[in-house]
Coordinates of C-alpha atoms and ligand atoms in Angstrom, one line a residue:
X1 CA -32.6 -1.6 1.3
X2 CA -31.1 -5.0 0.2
X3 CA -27.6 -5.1 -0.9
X4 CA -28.4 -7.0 -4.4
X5 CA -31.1 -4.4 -5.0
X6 CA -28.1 -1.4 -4.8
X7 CA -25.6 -4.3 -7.2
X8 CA -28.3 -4.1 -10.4
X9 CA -28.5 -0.2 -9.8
X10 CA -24.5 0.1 -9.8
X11 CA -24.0 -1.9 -12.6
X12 CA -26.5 0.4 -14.5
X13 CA -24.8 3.2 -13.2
X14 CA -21.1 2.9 -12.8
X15 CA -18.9 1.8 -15.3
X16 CA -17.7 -1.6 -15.1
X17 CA -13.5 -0.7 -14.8
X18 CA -14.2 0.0 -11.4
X19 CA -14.0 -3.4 -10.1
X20 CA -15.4 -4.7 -7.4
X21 CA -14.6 -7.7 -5.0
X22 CA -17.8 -7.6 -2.8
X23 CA -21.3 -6.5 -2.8
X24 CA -21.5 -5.3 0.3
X25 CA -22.5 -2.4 0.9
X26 CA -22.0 -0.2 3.6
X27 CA -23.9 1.4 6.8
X28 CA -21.8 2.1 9.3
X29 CA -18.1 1.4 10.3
X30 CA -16.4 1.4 14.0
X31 CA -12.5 0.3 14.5
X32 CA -12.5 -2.8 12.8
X33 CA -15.8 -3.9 11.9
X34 CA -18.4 -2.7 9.8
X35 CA -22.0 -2.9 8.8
X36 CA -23.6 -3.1 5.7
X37 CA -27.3 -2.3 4.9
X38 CA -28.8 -5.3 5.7
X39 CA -27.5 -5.3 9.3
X40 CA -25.0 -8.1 8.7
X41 CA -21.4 -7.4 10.4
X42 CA -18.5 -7.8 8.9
X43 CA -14.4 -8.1 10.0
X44 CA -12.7 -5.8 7.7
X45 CA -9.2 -7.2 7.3
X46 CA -9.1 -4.7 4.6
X47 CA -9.1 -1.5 5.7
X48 CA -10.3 0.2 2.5
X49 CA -6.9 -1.6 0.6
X50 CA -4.2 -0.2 3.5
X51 CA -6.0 2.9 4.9
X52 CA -6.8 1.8 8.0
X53 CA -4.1 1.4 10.0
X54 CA -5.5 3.5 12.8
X55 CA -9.3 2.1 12.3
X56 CA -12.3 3.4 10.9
X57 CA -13.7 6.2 12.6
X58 CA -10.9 6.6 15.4
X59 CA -12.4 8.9 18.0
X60 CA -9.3 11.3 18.0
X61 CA -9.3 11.4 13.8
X62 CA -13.0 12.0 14.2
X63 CA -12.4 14.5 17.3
X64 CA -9.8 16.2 14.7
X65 CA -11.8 16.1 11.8
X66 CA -15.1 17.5 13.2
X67 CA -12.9 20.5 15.0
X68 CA -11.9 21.3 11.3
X69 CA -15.2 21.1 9.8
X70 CA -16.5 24.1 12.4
X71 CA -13.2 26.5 11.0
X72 CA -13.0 26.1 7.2
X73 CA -13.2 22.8 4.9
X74 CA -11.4 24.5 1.4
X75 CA -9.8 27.7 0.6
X76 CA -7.1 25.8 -1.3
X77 CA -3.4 26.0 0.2
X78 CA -2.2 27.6 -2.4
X79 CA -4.7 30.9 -2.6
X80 CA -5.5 31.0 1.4
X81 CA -3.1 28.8 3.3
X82 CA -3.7 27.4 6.9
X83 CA -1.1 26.5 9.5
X84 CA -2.0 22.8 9.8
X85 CA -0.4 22.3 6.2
X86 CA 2.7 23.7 7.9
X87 CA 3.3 21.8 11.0
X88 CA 1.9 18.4 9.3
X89 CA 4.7 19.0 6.5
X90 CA 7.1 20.0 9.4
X91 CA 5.9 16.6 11.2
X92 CA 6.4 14.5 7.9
X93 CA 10.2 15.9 7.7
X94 CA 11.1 14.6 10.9
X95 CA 9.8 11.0 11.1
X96 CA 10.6 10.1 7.2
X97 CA 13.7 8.2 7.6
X98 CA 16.8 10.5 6.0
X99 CA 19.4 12.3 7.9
X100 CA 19.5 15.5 5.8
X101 CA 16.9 18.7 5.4
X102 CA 13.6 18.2 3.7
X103 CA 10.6 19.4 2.5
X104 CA 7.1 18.0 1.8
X105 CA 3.9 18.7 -0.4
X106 CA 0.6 17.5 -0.1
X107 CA -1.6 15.6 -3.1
X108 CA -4.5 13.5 -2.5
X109 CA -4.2 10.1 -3.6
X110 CA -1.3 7.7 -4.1
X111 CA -0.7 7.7 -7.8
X112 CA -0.3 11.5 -7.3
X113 CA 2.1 11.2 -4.6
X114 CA 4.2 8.9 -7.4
X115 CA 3.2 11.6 -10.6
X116 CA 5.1 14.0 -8.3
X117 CA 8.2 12.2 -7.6
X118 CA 8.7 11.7 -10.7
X119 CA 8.5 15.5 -11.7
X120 CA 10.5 16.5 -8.7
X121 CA 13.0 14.1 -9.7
X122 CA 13.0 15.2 -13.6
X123 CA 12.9 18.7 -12.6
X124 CA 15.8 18.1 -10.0
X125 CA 17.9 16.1 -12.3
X126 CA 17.3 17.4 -15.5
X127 CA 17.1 13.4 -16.7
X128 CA 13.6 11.9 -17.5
X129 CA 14.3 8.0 -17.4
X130 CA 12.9 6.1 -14.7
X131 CA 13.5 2.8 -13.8
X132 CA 10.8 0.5 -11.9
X133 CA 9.8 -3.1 -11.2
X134 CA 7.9 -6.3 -12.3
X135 CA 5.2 -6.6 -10.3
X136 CA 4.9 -2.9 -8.7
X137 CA 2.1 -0.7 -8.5
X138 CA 2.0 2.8 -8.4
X139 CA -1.2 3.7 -9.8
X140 CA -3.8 4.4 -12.3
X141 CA -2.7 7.9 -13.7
X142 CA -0.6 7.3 -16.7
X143 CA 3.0 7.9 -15.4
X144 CA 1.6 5.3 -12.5
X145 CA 0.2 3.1 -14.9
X146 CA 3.4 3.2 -17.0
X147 CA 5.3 2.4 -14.1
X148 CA 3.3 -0.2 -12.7
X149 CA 4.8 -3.5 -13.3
X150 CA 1.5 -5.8 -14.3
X151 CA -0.4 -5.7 -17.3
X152 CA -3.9 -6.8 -16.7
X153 CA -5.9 -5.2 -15.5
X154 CA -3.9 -1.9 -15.3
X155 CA -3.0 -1.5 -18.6
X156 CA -5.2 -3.6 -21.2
X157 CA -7.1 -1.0 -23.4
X158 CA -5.1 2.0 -22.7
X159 CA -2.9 2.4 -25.5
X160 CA 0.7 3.5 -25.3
X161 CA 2.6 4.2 -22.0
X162 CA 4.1 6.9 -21.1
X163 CA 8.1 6.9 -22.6
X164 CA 11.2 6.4 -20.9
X165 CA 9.9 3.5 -18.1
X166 CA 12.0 0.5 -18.0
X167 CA 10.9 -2.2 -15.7
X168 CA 13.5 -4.6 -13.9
X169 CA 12.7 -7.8 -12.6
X170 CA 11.8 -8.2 -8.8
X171 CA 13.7 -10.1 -6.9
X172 CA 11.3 -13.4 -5.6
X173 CA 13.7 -16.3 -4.6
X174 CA 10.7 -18.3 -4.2
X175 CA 10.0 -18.0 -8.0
X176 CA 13.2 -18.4 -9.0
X177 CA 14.9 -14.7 -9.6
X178 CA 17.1 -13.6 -6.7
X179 CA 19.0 -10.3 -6.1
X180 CA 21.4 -10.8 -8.4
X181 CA 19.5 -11.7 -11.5
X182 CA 18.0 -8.6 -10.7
X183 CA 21.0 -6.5 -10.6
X184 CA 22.2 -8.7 -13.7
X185 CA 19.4 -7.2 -15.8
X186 CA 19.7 -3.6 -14.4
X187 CA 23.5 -3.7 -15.7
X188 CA 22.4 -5.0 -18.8
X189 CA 19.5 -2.2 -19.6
X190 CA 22.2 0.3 -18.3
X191 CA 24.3 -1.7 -21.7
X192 CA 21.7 -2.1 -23.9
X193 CA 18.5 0.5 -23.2
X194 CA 19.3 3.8 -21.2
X195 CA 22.7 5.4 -20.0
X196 CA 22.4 5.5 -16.5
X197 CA 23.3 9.2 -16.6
X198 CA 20.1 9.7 -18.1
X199 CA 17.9 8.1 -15.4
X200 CA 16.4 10.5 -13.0
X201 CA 15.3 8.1 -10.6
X202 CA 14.7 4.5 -9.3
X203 CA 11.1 4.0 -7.8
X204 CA 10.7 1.0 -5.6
X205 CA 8.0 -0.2 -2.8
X206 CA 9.9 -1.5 0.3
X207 CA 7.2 -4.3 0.3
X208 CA 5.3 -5.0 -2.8
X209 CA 1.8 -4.1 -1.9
X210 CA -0.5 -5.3 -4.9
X211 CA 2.1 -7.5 -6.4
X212 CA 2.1 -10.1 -3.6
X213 CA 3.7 -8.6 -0.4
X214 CA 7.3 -9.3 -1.0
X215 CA 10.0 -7.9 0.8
X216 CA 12.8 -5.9 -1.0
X217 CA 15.8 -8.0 -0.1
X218 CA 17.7 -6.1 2.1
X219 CA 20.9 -7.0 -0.5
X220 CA 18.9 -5.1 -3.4
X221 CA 17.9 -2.1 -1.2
X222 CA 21.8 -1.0 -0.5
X223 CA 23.0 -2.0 -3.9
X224 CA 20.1 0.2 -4.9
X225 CA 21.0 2.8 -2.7
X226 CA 24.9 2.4 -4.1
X227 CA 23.9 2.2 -7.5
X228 CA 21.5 5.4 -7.3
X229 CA 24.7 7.2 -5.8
X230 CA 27.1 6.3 -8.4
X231 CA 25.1 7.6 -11.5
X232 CA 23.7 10.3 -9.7
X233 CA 20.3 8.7 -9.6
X234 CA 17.7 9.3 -6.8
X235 CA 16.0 6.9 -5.2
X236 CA 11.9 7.0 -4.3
X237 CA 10.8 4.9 -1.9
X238 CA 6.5 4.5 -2.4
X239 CA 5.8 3.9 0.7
X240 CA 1.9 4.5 -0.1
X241 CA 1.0 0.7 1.5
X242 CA 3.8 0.1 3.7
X243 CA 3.5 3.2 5.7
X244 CA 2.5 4.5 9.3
X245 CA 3.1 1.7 11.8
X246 CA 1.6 -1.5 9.2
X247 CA 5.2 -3.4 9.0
X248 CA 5.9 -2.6 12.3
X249 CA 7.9 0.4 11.9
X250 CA 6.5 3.5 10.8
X251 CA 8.0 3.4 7.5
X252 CA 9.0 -0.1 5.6
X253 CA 12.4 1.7 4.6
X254 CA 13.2 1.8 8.4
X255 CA 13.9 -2.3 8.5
X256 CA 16.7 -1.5 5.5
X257 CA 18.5 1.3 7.2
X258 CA 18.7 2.8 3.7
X259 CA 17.1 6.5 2.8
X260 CA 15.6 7.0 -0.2
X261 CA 15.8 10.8 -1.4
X262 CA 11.9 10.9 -2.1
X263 CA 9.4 9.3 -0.1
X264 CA 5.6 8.8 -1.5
X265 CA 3.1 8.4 1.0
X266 CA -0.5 8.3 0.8
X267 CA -3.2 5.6 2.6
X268 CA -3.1 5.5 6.0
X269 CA -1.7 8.5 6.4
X270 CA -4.5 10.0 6.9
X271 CA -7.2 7.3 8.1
X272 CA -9.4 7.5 5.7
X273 CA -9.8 11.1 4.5
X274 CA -7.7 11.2 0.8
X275 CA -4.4 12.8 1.9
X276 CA -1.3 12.1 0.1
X277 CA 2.5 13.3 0.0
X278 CA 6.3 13.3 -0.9
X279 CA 8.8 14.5 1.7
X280 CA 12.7 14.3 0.3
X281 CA 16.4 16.3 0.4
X282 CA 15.3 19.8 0.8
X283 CA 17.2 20.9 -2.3
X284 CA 15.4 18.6 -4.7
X285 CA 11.9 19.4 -3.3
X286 CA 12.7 22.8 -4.5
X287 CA 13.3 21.9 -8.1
X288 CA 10.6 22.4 -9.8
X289 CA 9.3 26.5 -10.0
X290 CA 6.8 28.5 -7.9
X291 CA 3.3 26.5 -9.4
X292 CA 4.1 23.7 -10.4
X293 CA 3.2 21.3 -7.7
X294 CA -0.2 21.6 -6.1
X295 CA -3.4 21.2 -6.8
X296 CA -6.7 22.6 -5.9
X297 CA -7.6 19.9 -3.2
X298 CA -3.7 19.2 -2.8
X299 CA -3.5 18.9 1.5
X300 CA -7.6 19.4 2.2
X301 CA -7.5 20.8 5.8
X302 CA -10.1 18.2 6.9
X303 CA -7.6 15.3 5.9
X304 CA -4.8 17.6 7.3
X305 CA -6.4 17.6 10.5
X306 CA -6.7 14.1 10.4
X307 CA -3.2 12.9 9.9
X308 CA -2.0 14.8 12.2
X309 CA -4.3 13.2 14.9
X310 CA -3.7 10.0 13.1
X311 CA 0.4 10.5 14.0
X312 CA -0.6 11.1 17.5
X313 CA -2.2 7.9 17.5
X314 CA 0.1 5.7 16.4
X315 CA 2.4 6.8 18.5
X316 CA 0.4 7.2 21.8
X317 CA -0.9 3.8 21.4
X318 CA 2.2 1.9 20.2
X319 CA 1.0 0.7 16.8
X320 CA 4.3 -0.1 15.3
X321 CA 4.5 -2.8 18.3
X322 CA 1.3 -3.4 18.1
X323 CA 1.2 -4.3 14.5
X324 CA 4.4 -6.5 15.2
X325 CA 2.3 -8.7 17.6
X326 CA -0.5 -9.3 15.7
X327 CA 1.1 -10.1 12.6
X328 CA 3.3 -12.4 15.0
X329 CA 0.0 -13.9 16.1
X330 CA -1.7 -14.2 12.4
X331 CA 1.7 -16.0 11.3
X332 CA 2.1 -18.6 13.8
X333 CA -1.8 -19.2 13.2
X334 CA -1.2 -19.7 9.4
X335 CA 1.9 -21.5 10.1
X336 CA 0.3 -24.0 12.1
X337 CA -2.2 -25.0 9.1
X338 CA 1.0 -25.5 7.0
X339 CA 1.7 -29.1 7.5
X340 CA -2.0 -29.9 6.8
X341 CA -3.0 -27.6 3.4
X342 CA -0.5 -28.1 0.7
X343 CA -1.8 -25.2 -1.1
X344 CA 0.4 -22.7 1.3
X345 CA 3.5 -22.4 -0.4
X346 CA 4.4 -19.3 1.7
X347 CA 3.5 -16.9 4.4
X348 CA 5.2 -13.7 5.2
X349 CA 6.0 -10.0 5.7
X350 CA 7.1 -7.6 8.0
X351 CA 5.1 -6.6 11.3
X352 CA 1.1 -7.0 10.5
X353 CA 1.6 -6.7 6.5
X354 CA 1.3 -10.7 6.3
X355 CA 0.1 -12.6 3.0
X356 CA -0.1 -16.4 2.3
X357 CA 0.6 -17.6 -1.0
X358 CA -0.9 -20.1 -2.3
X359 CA 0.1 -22.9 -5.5
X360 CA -0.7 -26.1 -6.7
X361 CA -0.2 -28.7 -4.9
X362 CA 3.2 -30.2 -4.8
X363 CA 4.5 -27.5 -6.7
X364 CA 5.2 -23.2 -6.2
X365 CA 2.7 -22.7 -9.5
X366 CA 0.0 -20.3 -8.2
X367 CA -3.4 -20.9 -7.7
X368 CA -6.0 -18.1 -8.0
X369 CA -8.3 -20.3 -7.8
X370 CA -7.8 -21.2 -4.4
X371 CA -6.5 -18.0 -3.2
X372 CA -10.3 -16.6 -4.0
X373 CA -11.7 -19.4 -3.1
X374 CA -10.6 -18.8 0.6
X375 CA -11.6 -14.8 0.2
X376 CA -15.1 -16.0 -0.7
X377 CA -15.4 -18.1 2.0
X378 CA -14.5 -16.1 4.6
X379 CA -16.6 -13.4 3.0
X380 CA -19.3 -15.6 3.5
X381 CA -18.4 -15.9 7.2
X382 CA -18.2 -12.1 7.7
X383 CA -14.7 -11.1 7.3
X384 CA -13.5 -9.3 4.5
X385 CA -10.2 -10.0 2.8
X386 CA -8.2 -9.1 0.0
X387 CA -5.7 -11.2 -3.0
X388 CA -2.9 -9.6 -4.4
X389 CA 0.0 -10.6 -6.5
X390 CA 0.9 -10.4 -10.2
X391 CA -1.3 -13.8 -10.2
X392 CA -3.7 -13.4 -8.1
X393 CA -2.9 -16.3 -5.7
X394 CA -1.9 -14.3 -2.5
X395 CA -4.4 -13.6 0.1
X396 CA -2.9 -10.6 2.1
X397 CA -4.2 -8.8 5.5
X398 CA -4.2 -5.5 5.9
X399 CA -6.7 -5.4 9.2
X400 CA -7.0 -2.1 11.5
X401 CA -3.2 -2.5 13.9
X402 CA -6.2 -0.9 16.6
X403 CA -8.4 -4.4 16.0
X404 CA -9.5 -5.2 19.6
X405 CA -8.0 -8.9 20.5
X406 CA -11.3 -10.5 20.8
X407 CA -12.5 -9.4 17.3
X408 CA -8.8 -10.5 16.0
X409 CA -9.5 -14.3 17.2
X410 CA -12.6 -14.4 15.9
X411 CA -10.8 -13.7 12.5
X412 CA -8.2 -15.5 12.8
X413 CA -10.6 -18.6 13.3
X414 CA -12.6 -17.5 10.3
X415 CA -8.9 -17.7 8.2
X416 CA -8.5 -21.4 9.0
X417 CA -12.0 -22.7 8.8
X418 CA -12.4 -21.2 5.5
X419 CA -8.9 -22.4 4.3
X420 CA -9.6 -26.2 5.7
X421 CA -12.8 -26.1 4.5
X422 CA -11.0 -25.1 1.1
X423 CA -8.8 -27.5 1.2
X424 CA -11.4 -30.1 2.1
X425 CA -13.2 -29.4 -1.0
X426 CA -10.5 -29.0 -3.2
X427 CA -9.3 -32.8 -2.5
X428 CA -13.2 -33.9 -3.1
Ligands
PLP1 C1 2.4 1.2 -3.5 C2 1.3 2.0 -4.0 N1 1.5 3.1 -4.7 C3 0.6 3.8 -5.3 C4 -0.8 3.5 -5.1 C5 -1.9 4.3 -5.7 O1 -2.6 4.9 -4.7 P1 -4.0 5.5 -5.1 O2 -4.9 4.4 -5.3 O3 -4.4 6.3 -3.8 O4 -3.9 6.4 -6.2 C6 -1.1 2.3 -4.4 C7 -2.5 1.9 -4.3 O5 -2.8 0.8 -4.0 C8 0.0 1.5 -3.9 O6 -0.3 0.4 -3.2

C-alpha cells in the first residue's frame, strides 16, 4: 500500500480539523525510528508531540503492557478497582515536586488532566476565575481551549469561550515583554477585571510547549508562587510536555525550586498508551465529592502498567542526564550554524526540550516560512520534526532521550543540511 493512496482515502474519510503535518504513514516503530508502509525509515524527533521520552515500543513498557493484557484490560477503576492504580498514584505523590501530602487521579489525555485542575481548584476554593497565558496550550476541550493562549487554529469557529479565563502576557524578552510587564498587567487585571479573591487558580507550563518552548523566567515563577499565596490562589503547574526526564529533570518545575499545588501530567507519562493525571496538596485533591472525578477509561490498567515501567526506566537508565547531554549536543550543533544562517534568531531550552527560532533576516520578525521550510526538508531526508510557537517559526525537538548515539548524529547532520540548504535557497 502506497502512502498517497491511504492520503485520498483519509481525506474522504476524516474530517479535515484534524491536521496533519505528514503523510506518512505508519508500519512499524522501534526506539527512535520508524517505518512507514512503503518501507522508507524515518528519525522520529517527534515522539508522537512529547510522548516518547522513553521510545517507542521500550521492551520493559512492552514487557509491562503485554503482562497486563493476560490479567484484565477494563473493569473501570471506579466499579472494579486494581492495585496498580494505587501504587502508580502512590509513585506519582512522591516524585512530583511539593513537600506536603498528596493525592492523584488518573484521566487519559492532557486537556483532561487541565479540565480537572480546574474543578479541583474551583471545588477547593470555592472561586471560579482562572488566570492563564499568551501563548499557552492546554488543550482542545473547551475549558483547555478557553485557556489556551492562541487563537488559530484552536479557537476559530468555535464560538464563545468558556467565562472567567483571563490571559496574561508571557514573558519573552526576546520579543520585547519581560517579567515585569507581565506582572504589570496581572496587577492591572487584578484593578480593572477580577478581584484576586475570586481567582481559584493560576495555570502555567514551566516551558511553553506549543507556543515556542520558552522558559518561565525563574523571576515570574516565585512572584507567581508569592502572588498565588497572598490571595489565596493555587498554582497548576501543566507539566503535560515538560514532564518525565525531557528538560532534564523529571519535572520542569524542579529547575524553579517552586511547587505548584496541582500538577497536570499526561504524555510521556505513559510512553505511548493515553494515561493522564493531577497529583496536588492532599486536602485540595479531596475537594470535590465522591463521583465527581473519573471517568470510564480514567487510569486504563494497560497504560497503568506502562507508566509504571516507564518510571522504572527513566530512572534505571539515567534519562534526566541523558536528556541533558543530548540536548547539550543538539545545541552546540545548532549553535555552530549560527554565525552562517541569519535566520536563527534563537536556540534554547532546558535539558533535550531544545527549539530554534527562526526570523527574518536582520531582524527577530518570525519566519514560518522558513521554519517549515527546514521541517520539509528534513522530512524529505527521513527525520521527522515539528514547529511550534504562536507563529509558527520555531522548529522544536522532542526526539526519544533513549535515541541510540549513532541514530542521533545521523539527525543531527540531517538538521544542518536541511537548514544550509535552506538558507542556500532562501538567498537565491
Ligand atoms: C502543555 C500541554 N497541556 C495540555 C495538552 C493537551 O494534551 P492532549 O492533547 O493529550 O489533550 C498539551 C498537548 O500538546 C500540552 O502540550
Amino acid at each position: 500500500m502506497k502512502n498517497s493512496e491511504i492520503a485520498v482515502r483519509r481525506d474522504d474519510a476524516i474530517s479535515r480539523g484534524v491536521g496533519m503535518t505528514t503523510q506518512v504513514y505508519a508500519a512499524r516503530a522501534e526506539n527512535s525510528e520508524i517505518w512507514d508502509v512503503e518501507g522508507r525509515r524515518y528519525i522520529d524527533f517527534a515522539g508522537g508531540i512529547a510522548v516518547l521520552n522513553t521510545g517507542h515500543r521500550h521492551p520493559k513498557v512492552i514487557d509491562a503492557v503485554k503482562k497486563q493484557l493476560d490479567a484484565f484490560t477494563h473493569t473501570c477503576h471506579q466499579v472494579v478497582p486494581y492495585e496498580n492504580y494505587v501504587a502508580l498514584a502512590e509513585r506519582l505523590n512522591g516524585i512530583v515536586p511539593g513537600d506536603f501530602r498528596k493525592k492523584t487521579i488518573f484521566a487519559t489525555t492532557g486537556a483532561e488532566a487541565v479540565e480537572n485542575a480546574v474543578k479541583i481548584a474551583r471545588a477547593a476554593t470555592g472561586r471560579s476565575a482562572i488566570i492563564a497565558f499568551t501563548g499557552a496550550f492546554h488543550g482542545r476541550t473547551f475549558m483547555g481551549m478557553a485557556l489556551t493562549g492562541k487563537v488559530v487554529p484552536y479557537k476559530v469557529g468555535f464560538g464563545q469561550m468558556m467565562g472567567d479565563v483571563f490571559h496574561v502576557p508571557f514573558p519573552i524578552e526576546l520579543h520585547g515583554i519581560d517579567v515585569e510587564t507581565s506582572l504589570d498587567v496581572l496587577d492591572k487585571l487584578f484593578k480593572a477585571d477580577v478581584d484576586p479573591k475570586r481567582v481559584a487558580a493560576i495555570i502555567v507550563e514551566p516551558v511553553q510547549g506549543e507556543g515556542g518552548f520558552y522558559e518561565v523566567p525563574r523571576a515570574l515563577m516565585k512572584a507567581l508562587r508569592q502572588i498565588c499565596d497572598d490571595h489565596g490562589i493555587l498554582l497548576i503547574a501543566d507539566e503535560v510536555q515538560t514532564g518525565f526526564a525531557r528538560t532534564g529533570k523529571l519535572f520542569a518545575m524542579q529547575h524553579h525550586d517552586v511547587a505548584a499545588d496541582l500538577t497536570c501530567m499526561a504524555k510521556s507519562l505513559a510512553g505511548g498508551f493515553p494515561l493522564s493525571a493531577v497529583t496536588g496538596r492532599a486536602e485540595l485533591m479531596d475537594a470535590p465529592g465522591p463521583g465527581g472525578l473519573g471517568g470510564t477509561y480514567a487510569g486504563n490498567p494497560l497504560a497503568i502498567a506502562a507508566s509504571l515501567a516507564v518510571l522504572d526506566v527513566i530512572d534505571e537508565e539515567g534519562l534526566c542526564d541523558r536528556a541533558s547531554q543530548l540536548g547539550g549536543r543538539l545545541k552546540q550543533r545548532l549553535e555552530s550554524l549560527r554565525s552562517d544562517i541569519a535566520q536563527i534568531i534563537d536556540i534554547r531550552g532546558p535539558g533535550f526540550m531544545v527549539a530554534v527560532e527562526f526570523g527574518i533576516p536582520g531582524s527577530v520578525k518570525p519566519s514560518a516560512e522558513f521554519a517549515n521550510a527546514v521541517r520539509l526538508r528534513a522530512l524529505n531526508k527521513g527525520l521527522i520534526l515539528l514547529t511550534c510557537g504562536v507563529y509558527g517559526n520555531v522548529v522544536r525537538f522532542l526526539a526519544p532521550i533513549t535515541i541510540q548515539d549513532a541514530v542521533f548524529n545521523e539527525a543531527l547532520d540531517i538538521i544542518e543540511a536541511s537548514i544550509r540548504e535552506c538558507a542556500t535557497e532562501a538567498k537565491a
